[in-house]
CSV table of C-alpha atoms and ligand atoms in Angstrom, one decimal:
chain,number,residue,atom,x,y,z
O,1,MET,CA,0.2,16.1,-3.4
O,2,LYS,CA,0.1,15.7,0.7
O,3,SER,CA,1.9,17.5,2.7
O,4,LYS,CA,1.9,15.6,5.9
O,5,LEU,CA,2.3,11.7,7.0
O,6,GLU,CA,0.0,9.6,7.3
O,7,ILE,CA,0.1,6.5,9.6
O,8,CYS,CA,-2.2,3.9,9.3
O,9,GLU,CA,-1.3,2.1,12.7
O,10,VAL,CA,-1.6,-1.7,12.2
O,11,GLY,CA,-0.3,-3.1,15.4
O,12,PRO,CA,-3.6,-4.3,17.6
O,13,ARG,CA,-4.1,-6.3,14.4
O,14,ASP,CA,-1.6,-6.7,12.6
O,15,GLY,CA,0.7,-6.6,15.0
O,16,LEU,CA,-1.3,-9.1,17.9
O,17,GLN,CA,-2.7,-11.0,15.0
O,18,SER,CA,0.3,-13.5,15.4
O,19,ALA,CA,1.7,-12.2,19.0
O,20,ALA,CA,2.8,-15.5,21.3
O,21,GLN,CA,-0.1,-14.3,24.1
O,22,ILE,CA,-3.0,-13.9,23.4
O,23,LEU,CA,-4.4,-10.0,25.6
O,24,SER,CA,-7.9,-9.7,27.1
O,25,VAL,CA,-10.5,-7.3,25.5
O,26,ALA,CA,-9.3,-4.5,28.1
O,27,GLU,CA,-5.7,-4.9,27.1
O,28,ARG,CA,-6.2,-4.6,23.7
O,29,VAL,CA,-8.5,-1.7,24.9
O,30,THR,CA,-5.7,-0.1,26.6
O,31,PHE,CA,-3.4,-0.6,24.0
O,32,VAL,CA,-5.1,1.5,21.7
O,33,SER,CA,-5.9,4.2,24.3
O,34,GLY,CA,-2.5,4.8,24.5
O,35,LEU,CA,-1.9,5.1,20.5
O,36,VAL,CA,-4.6,7.4,20.5
O,37,ALA,CA,-3.0,9.5,22.4
O,38,CYS,CA,0.0,9.7,20.9
O,39,GLY,CA,-1.8,11.5,18.2
O,40,LEU,CA,-2.5,7.8,16.3
O,41,THR,CA,-6.0,8.1,15.3
O,42,LYS,CA,-6.8,5.5,12.6
O,43,VAL,CA,-5.7,2.4,14.0
O,44,GLU,CA,-7.0,-0.8,12.7
O,45,VAL,CA,-7.9,-2.6,16.2
O,46,GLY,CA,-8.7,-5.9,15.5
O,47,SER,CA,-10.0,-8.0,12.6
O,48,LEU,CA,-14.0,-10.3,12.5
O,49,VAL,CA,-12.0,-13.3,11.0
O,50,ASN,CA,-12.6,-17.2,12.2
O,51,PRO,CA,-11.4,-16.8,16.2
O,52,LYS,CA,-10.8,-20.9,15.9
O,53,LEU,CA,-8.4,-19.9,13.3
O,54,VAL,CA,-7.1,-16.4,15.0
O,55,PRO,CA,-7.2,-16.6,18.6
O,56,THR,CA,-5.6,-13.6,19.6
O,57,MET,CA,-8.2,-11.6,17.1
O,58,ALA,CA,-10.8,-13.3,19.3
O,59,GLY,CA,-13.8,-10.4,20.8
O,60,SER,CA,-11.9,-7.3,17.8
O,61,ASP,CA,-16.6,-7.0,18.3
O,62,GLU,CA,-16.2,-6.0,21.7
O,63,VAL,CA,-12.3,-3.9,21.1
O,64,PHE,CA,-14.4,-2.1,19.2
O,65,ALA,CA,-17.4,-1.5,20.7
O,66,ALA,CA,-14.7,-0.3,24.2
O,67,LEU,CA,-13.5,1.7,22.1
O,68,ILE,CA,-16.1,4.5,20.3
O,69,GLU,CA,-17.9,4.2,23.7
O,70,ARG,CA,-14.0,5.6,24.6
O,71,HIS,CA,-12.9,7.9,21.9
O,72,PRO,CA,-16.1,9.1,20.3
O,73,GLU,CA,-14.9,11.6,18.4
O,74,HIS,CA,-12.3,9.0,16.1
O,75,ARG,CA,-15.3,6.6,15.6
O,76,ASP,CA,-14.2,6.8,11.6
O,77,GLY,CA,-10.5,6.1,12.6
O,78,PHE,CA,-11.1,2.7,13.9
O,79,SER,CA,-11.4,-0.1,11.5
O,80,LEU,CA,-11.3,-3.7,11.1
O,81,LEU,CA,-10.9,-7.1,9.0
O,82,VAL,CA,-12.9,-8.6,7.3
O,83,PRO,CA,-12.2,-11.2,5.6
O,84,ASN,CA,-16.0,-12.3,3.8
O,85,GLU,CA,-19.9,-11.0,4.8
O,86,LYS,CA,-20.0,-12.8,7.6
O,87,GLY,CA,-17.0,-10.4,9.5
O,88,LEU,CA,-19.3,-7.1,7.3
O,89,MET,CA,-22.5,-7.8,9.2
O,90,ARG,CA,-21.1,-8.3,12.2
O,91,ALA,CA,-19.3,-4.5,11.2
O,92,ILE,CA,-22.2,-3.1,10.5
O,93,GLU,CA,-23.9,-4.8,13.8
O,94,ILE,CA,-21.3,-3.0,15.8
O,95,GLY,CA,-21.5,0.6,13.9
O,96,CYS,CA,-18.1,0.5,12.2
O,97,SER,CA,-18.3,3.0,10.0
O,98,SER,CA,-14.2,1.8,8.2
O,99,VAL,CA,-13.5,-1.6,6.9
O,100,ALA,CA,-10.6,-3.8,5.6
O,101,PHE,CA,-10.9,-6.0,2.9
O,102,PHE,CA,-8.2,-8.6,1.9
O,103,THR,CA,-6.8,-10.1,-1.1
O,104,ALA,CA,-3.3,-11.9,-2.2
O,105,THR,CA,-1.7,-11.6,-5.3
O,106,SER,CA,-0.5,-15.5,-4.3
O,107,GLU,CA,-2.7,-18.0,-5.3
O,108,THR,CA,-1.4,-19.9,-2.5
O,109,PHE,CA,-1.5,-17.5,0.1
O,110,ASN,CA,-4.4,-16.3,-0.5
O,111,LYS,CA,-6.2,-20.3,0.1
O,112,LYS,CA,-3.6,-20.9,3.0
O,113,ASN,CA,-5.1,-17.0,4.2
O,114,ILE,CA,-8.5,-17.7,3.0
O,115,ASN,CA,-9.1,-20.5,1.7
O,116,ARG,CA,-9.7,-18.5,-0.6
O,117,SER,CA,-8.1,-18.7,-5.3
O,118,VAL,CA,-7.7,-15.1,-5.9
O,119,ALA,CA,-10.1,-15.8,-8.2
O,120,GLU,CA,-13.1,-16.6,-5.7
O,121,SER,CA,-11.4,-13.5,-4.2
O,122,LEU,CA,-12.6,-11.3,-6.5
O,123,ALA,CA,-15.6,-12.2,-6.9
O,124,GLU,CA,-16.5,-12.7,-3.5
O,125,LEU,CA,-14.9,-8.8,-3.2
O,126,ASN,CA,-17.1,-7.2,-5.3
O,127,PRO,CA,-20.1,-7.6,-3.7
O,128,LEU,CA,-18.3,-7.3,-0.2
O,129,ILE,CA,-17.4,-3.5,-1.7
O,130,ALA,CA,-20.9,-3.0,-3.1
O,131,GLN,CA,-22.5,-3.4,1.0
O,132,ALA,CA,-20.1,-1.5,1.6
O,133,HIS,CA,-21.1,1.8,0.3
O,134,GLU,CA,-24.7,0.8,0.4
O,135,GLN,CA,-23.3,1.6,5.0
O,136,ARG,CA,-22.2,4.3,3.8
O,137,MET,CA,-18.4,3.1,5.3
O,138,ARG,CA,-15.1,4.3,4.5
O,139,THR,CA,-13.2,0.9,2.3
O,140,ARG,CA,-9.6,-0.5,2.3
O,141,LEU,CA,-8.6,-2.7,0.3
O,142,TYR,CA,-5.0,-4.4,0.8
O,143,ILE,CA,-3.4,-6.7,-1.6
O,144,SER,CA,-0.6,-8.9,0.3
O,145,THR,CA,2.1,-10.8,-1.3
O,146,VAL,CA,2.7,-8.4,-3.7
O,147,PHE,CA,6.3,-8.3,-4.0
O,148,ASP,CA,7.0,-12.0,-3.0
O,149,CYS,CA,5.4,-14.7,-0.9
O,150,ALA,CA,6.0,-17.3,1.2
O,151,TYR,CA,5.2,-20.5,-1.2
O,152,GLU,CA,5.7,-19.5,-4.5
O,153,GLY,CA,9.3,-16.7,-3.8
O,154,THR,CA,8.8,-13.2,-6.3
O,155,LYS,CA,6.2,-12.3,-7.6
O,156,HIS,CA,5.7,-9.7,-11.0
O,157,PRO,CA,3.6,-6.5,-9.4
O,158,GLU,CA,3.3,-5.5,-12.8
O,159,LYS,CA,1.4,-8.7,-13.7
O,160,ASP,CA,-0.2,-9.8,-11.4
O,161,LEU,CA,-2.1,-6.2,-9.9
O,162,GLN,CA,-3.7,-6.3,-13.1
O,163,GLN,CA,-7.0,-8.4,-12.0
O,164,PHE,CA,-7.3,-6.2,-9.4
O,165,LEU,CA,-7.3,-2.9,-11.0
O,166,PRO,CA,-11.1,-2.7,-11.5
O,167,LEU,CA,-11.0,-3.1,-7.9
O,168,PHE,CA,-9.2,-0.4,-7.1
O,169,ASP,CA,-11.8,2.9,-8.1
O,170,ARG,CA,-14.0,1.4,-6.1
O,171,VAL,CA,-12.1,0.9,-2.5
O,172,ASP,CA,-11.3,4.7,-0.5
O,173,GLU,CA,-7.1,3.1,0.5
O,174,ILE,CA,-5.6,0.1,-0.8
O,175,SER,CA,-2.6,-1.5,0.4
O,176,LEU,CA,0.2,-3.2,-0.9
O,177,GLY,CA,1.6,-5.5,1.4
O,178,ASP,CA,5.1,-6.5,1.6
O,179,THR,CA,4.0,-9.4,3.5
O,180,THR,CA,7.3,-11.4,3.6
O,181,GLY,CA,9.5,-8.4,3.7
O,182,LYS,CA,12.0,-9.4,1.3
O,183,ALA,CA,10.4,-6.0,-1.4
O,184,THR,CA,13.9,-4.3,-2.3
O,185,THR,CA,14.0,-0.6,-3.6
O,186,MET,CA,14.6,-1.7,-6.7
O,187,GLN,CA,11.5,-3.8,-6.4
O,188,VAL,CA,9.5,-1.0,-5.3
O,189,ALA,CA,11.1,1.7,-7.7
O,190,ALA,CA,10.2,-0.8,-10.3
O,191,LEU,CA,6.4,-1.1,-9.6
O,192,VAL,CA,6.4,3.1,-9.4
O,193,GLU,CA,8.1,3.7,-12.5
O,194,HIS,CA,5.9,1.5,-14.4
O,195,GLY,CA,2.9,3.2,-13.7
O,196,ILE,CA,0.1,0.7,-13.0
O,197,LEU,CA,-0.5,3.1,-9.7
O,198,GLN,CA,-0.1,6.2,-10.8
O,199,PRO,CA,-4.1,6.5,-12.2
O,200,TRP,CA,-4.8,5.4,-7.5
O,201,ARG,CA,-1.9,7.2,-6.1
O,202,GLU,CA,-3.0,9.1,-3.8
O,203,LYS,CA,-5.4,6.2,-2.8
O,204,ILE,CA,-1.9,4.2,-2.3
O,205,TRP,CA,-1.0,3.5,1.4
O,206,TRP,CA,2.7,0.5,1.6
O,207,HIS,CA,2.2,-2.2,3.9
O,208,PHE,CA,6.0,-3.2,4.8
O,209,HIS,CA,7.0,-6.2,6.6
O,210,ASP,CA,10.3,-5.4,8.2
O,211,THR,CA,11.7,-9.3,8.2
O,212,TYR,CA,14.9,-8.2,6.5
O,213,ARG,CA,15.4,-4.3,7.9
O,214,LEU,CA,14.7,-3.3,4.4
O,215,ALA,CA,12.0,-1.7,5.3
O,216,ALA,CA,13.2,1.8,5.9
O,217,ALA,CA,14.9,1.9,2.5
O,218,ASN,CA,11.8,1.3,1.1
O,219,VAL,CA,10.0,4.3,3.2
O,220,ARG,CA,12.3,6.3,2.7
O,221,TYR,CA,12.1,5.6,-1.6
O,222,ALA,CA,8.7,6.5,-1.1
O,223,ILE,CA,8.0,9.7,0.5
O,224,GLY,CA,11.1,11.0,-2.2
O,225,GLN,CA,8.8,10.0,-5.2
O,226,GLY,CA,6.1,11.8,-3.1
O,227,PHE,CA,4.0,9.1,-1.3
O,228,THR,CA,2.9,10.1,2.6
O,229,CYS,CA,1.2,7.2,3.7
O,230,PHE,CA,2.7,4.7,5.4
O,231,ASP,CA,0.9,1.4,7.1
O,232,ALA,CA,3.2,0.4,10.6
O,233,SER,CA,2.6,-1.6,13.9
O,234,ALA,CA,3.5,0.2,17.1
O,235,GLY,CA,8.2,-1.0,18.7
O,236,GLY,CA,7.4,-3.3,15.2
O,237,ILE,CA,5.5,-6.0,16.3
O,238,GLY,CA,3.1,-8.1,14.1
O,239,GLY,CA,3.9,-10.7,11.7
O,240,CYS,CA,0.5,-13.2,9.6
O,241,PRO,CA,0.2,-16.7,11.1
O,242,PHE,CA,0.1,-17.8,7.4
O,243,SER,CA,3.2,-16.6,5.7
O,244,PRO,CA,6.3,-18.5,7.9
O,245,GLY,CA,8.5,-16.0,8.7
O,246,ALA,CA,7.2,-12.9,8.5
O,247,LYS,CA,7.9,-10.3,11.2
O,248,GLY,CA,6.7,-7.7,11.7
O,249,ASN,CA,5.9,-4.2,10.0
O,250,ILE,CA,8.2,-1.6,9.4
O,251,ALA,CA,7.7,0.5,13.7
O,252,THR,CA,5.4,3.5,13.7
O,253,GLU,CA,8.5,5.2,15.6
O,254,LYS,CA,11.1,4.1,12.3
O,255,VAL,CA,8.8,5.6,10.2
O,256,ILE,CA,8.0,9.1,11.7
O,257,GLU,CA,11.9,9.0,12.6
O,258,ILE,CA,12.3,8.9,8.8
O,259,ALA,CA,9.4,11.6,8.0
O,260,GLU,CA,11.4,14.2,10.2
O,261,GLU,CA,14.4,13.2,8.0
O,262,LEU,CA,12.6,13.9,6.2
O,263,GLY,CA,10.6,17.2,7.3
O,264,LEU,CA,7.6,15.8,6.9
O,265,ALA,CA,4.7,17.1,9.7
O,266,HIS,CA,3.0,13.5,11.6
O,267,GLY,CA,2.0,15.5,14.7
O,268,VAL,CA,2.7,12.1,16.6
O,269,GLN,CA,4.1,12.2,20.5
O,270,LEU,CA,6.7,9.8,20.7
O,271,PRO,CA,7.0,7.0,23.1
O,272,LEU,CA,4.3,4.3,22.3
O,273,ALA,CA,4.1,2.6,25.0
O,274,LEU,CA,3.3,-1.0,23.9
O,275,PRO,CA,1.5,-3.4,25.6
O,276,TYR,CA,4.0,-6.5,26.2
O,277,THR,CA,8.3,-6.2,25.1
O,278,PRO,CA,8.3,-7.6,21.7
Q,1,LIG,P1,-14.1,-20.8,5.6
Q,1,LIG,O1,-13.1,-21.6,6.7
Q,1,LIG,O2,-14.2,-20.5,3.7
Q,1,LIG,O3,-15.2,-19.8,5.8
Q,1,LIG,O4,-12.6,-19.4,6.3
Q,1,LIG,P2,-16.5,-20.9,5.6
Q,1,LIG,O5,-17.8,-20.0,5.7
Q,1,LIG,O6,-16.4,-22.0,5.6
Q,1,LIG,O7,-16.7,-21.3,7.9
Q,1,LIG,C1,-15.5,-21.5,8.4
Q,1,LIG,C2,-16.1,-21.3,10.0
Q,1,LIG,O8,-15.7,-20.1,10.0
Q,1,LIG,C3,-16.7,-20.8,11.2
Q,1,LIG,O9,-17.4,-21.2,12.1
Q,1,LIG,C4,-17.6,-19.6,10.2
Q,1,LIG,O10,-18.7,-19.7,11.3
Q,1,LIG,C5,-16.5,-19.2,10.3
Q,1,LIG,P3,-17.7,-23.5,12.7
Q,1,LIG,O11,-19.4,-23.9,12.0
Q,1,LIG,O12,-16.4,-23.9,12.3
Q,1,LIG,O13,-17.7,-22.8,13.9
Q,1,LIG,N1,-16.9,-18.2,10.1
Q,1,LIG,C6,-16.4,-17.0,10.9
Q,1,LIG,N2,-15.9,-17.4,12.0
Q,1,LIG,C7,-16.3,-15.0,13.0
Q,1,LIG,N3,-16.0,-14.3,11.5
Q,1,LIG,C8,-16.6,-14.4,10.0
Q,1,LIG,C9,-16.3,-15.9,9.3
Q,1,LIG,N4,-16.2,-16.8,8.7
Q,1,LIG,C10,-16.9,-17.5,8.7
Q,1,LIG,N5,-15.6,-13.5,10.0
Q,1,LIG,C11,-12.6,-17.1,6.8
Q,1,LIG,C12,-12.6,-18.2,5.2
Q,1,LIG,C13,-11.2,-16.2,5.4
Q,1,LIG,C14,-13.0,-16.7,7.3
Q,1,LIG,C15,-11.6,-18.3,7.0
Q,1,LIG,O14,-10.1,-19.0,5.9
Q,1,LIG,C16,-10.5,-16.8,8.5
Q,1,LIG,O15,-11.2,-16.8,9.4
Q,1,LIG,N6,-9.0,-16.7,7.6
Q,1,LIG,C17,-7.8,-16.0,8.7
Q,1,LIG,C18,-7.4,-14.9,7.9
Q,1,LIG,C19,-6.8,-14.4,8.6
Q,1,LIG,O16,-7.2,-12.8,9.6
Q,1,LIG,N7,-5.1,-13.4,8.1
Q,1,LIG,C20,-4.5,-12.9,9.2
Q,1,LIG,C21,-5.2,-11.6,8.1
Q,1,LIG,S1,-4.3,-11.2,6.6
Q,1,LIG,C22,-2.5,-10.7,6.8
Q,1,LIG,O17,-1.9,-10.1,8.3
Q,1,LIG,C23,-2.2,-9.5,5.9
Q,1,LIG,C24,-2.3,-8.1,6.3
Q,1,LIG,O18,-1.3,-7.6,6.4
Q,1,LIG,C25,-1.0,-7.8,4.7
Q,1,LIG,C26,0.4,-8.4,4.1
Q,1,LIG,O19,0.6,-8.0,5.1
Q,1,LIG,O20,0.3,-8.5,3.4
Q,1,LIG,C27,-3.1,-7.8,5.8
Q,2,LIG,MG1,0.4,-6.9,7.5
């Protein structure tokens, strides 16, 4: 078991993607540089998606390029969210070595988010993961709506996740998304106790949104069960434009506070500078 907290700082992607204001490339680079200076060196710096649908993320390739020039030693820590082959090709072109693919257990959310059914998305992910591996990229797979969906309500992760298991061996990280922030600790515990995640424990990242202030209890529970990897966003900024009502991720500062309470080392220096007042 790992003894150090690991944070994937998703503020520059999940945090900014649905922000009311569109930050310039320079502002986003400054935001990430500030996070790096505080010791957050694993950062999702943007997404290579359709800029007409998510204008806040336009220019993420430029953000990435500027960051690797400024912080070459952290290149492998800077990742980009990639929805399809077009996104992956761009990631390869700009020298990105760490990509995050995404899908969901909810048919409705997947259709709205990526214009794919779950089955279509699974079929598309297979060759994408293979291509990323050929390029020796680090791969992450996000699965959204694990516990709840804004359109379909309460989900059944123990059953819904079965179809994704063949991909679990093929990626380096699996991020389980509580997209709406409705997951209770009882639901998280039921999933953990079921045992379905057991073979991939070391690769599991928890991605709790904090819409209903349930995320901290879930992080505490997960740490108590020996999990040490969490997605979080500086200041708790964020949401998903395709999941109505979803608010930000659990704040990075909160995860650090919990880690300190529970005696887990983290190596992050607070305060974190935010690009705007949430
Ligand atoms: P599509 O319509 O099926 O794609 O969209 P298409 O191939 O038919 O292309 C349509 C247009 O999109 C074309 O442009 C393409 O060039 C463009 P047009 O001819 O109309 O000008 N396009 C792209 N442009 C830039 N980069 C690309 C790209 N691909 C196509 N990679 C697609 C499919 C997935 C692209 C689209 O639905 C999309 O971009 N969706 C955005 C999804 C998104 O960013 N969601 C938020 C992130 S997920 C999330 O927040 C959840 C998470 O945090 C975990 C959790 O909380 O649960 C990860
Ligand atoms: Mg999210």
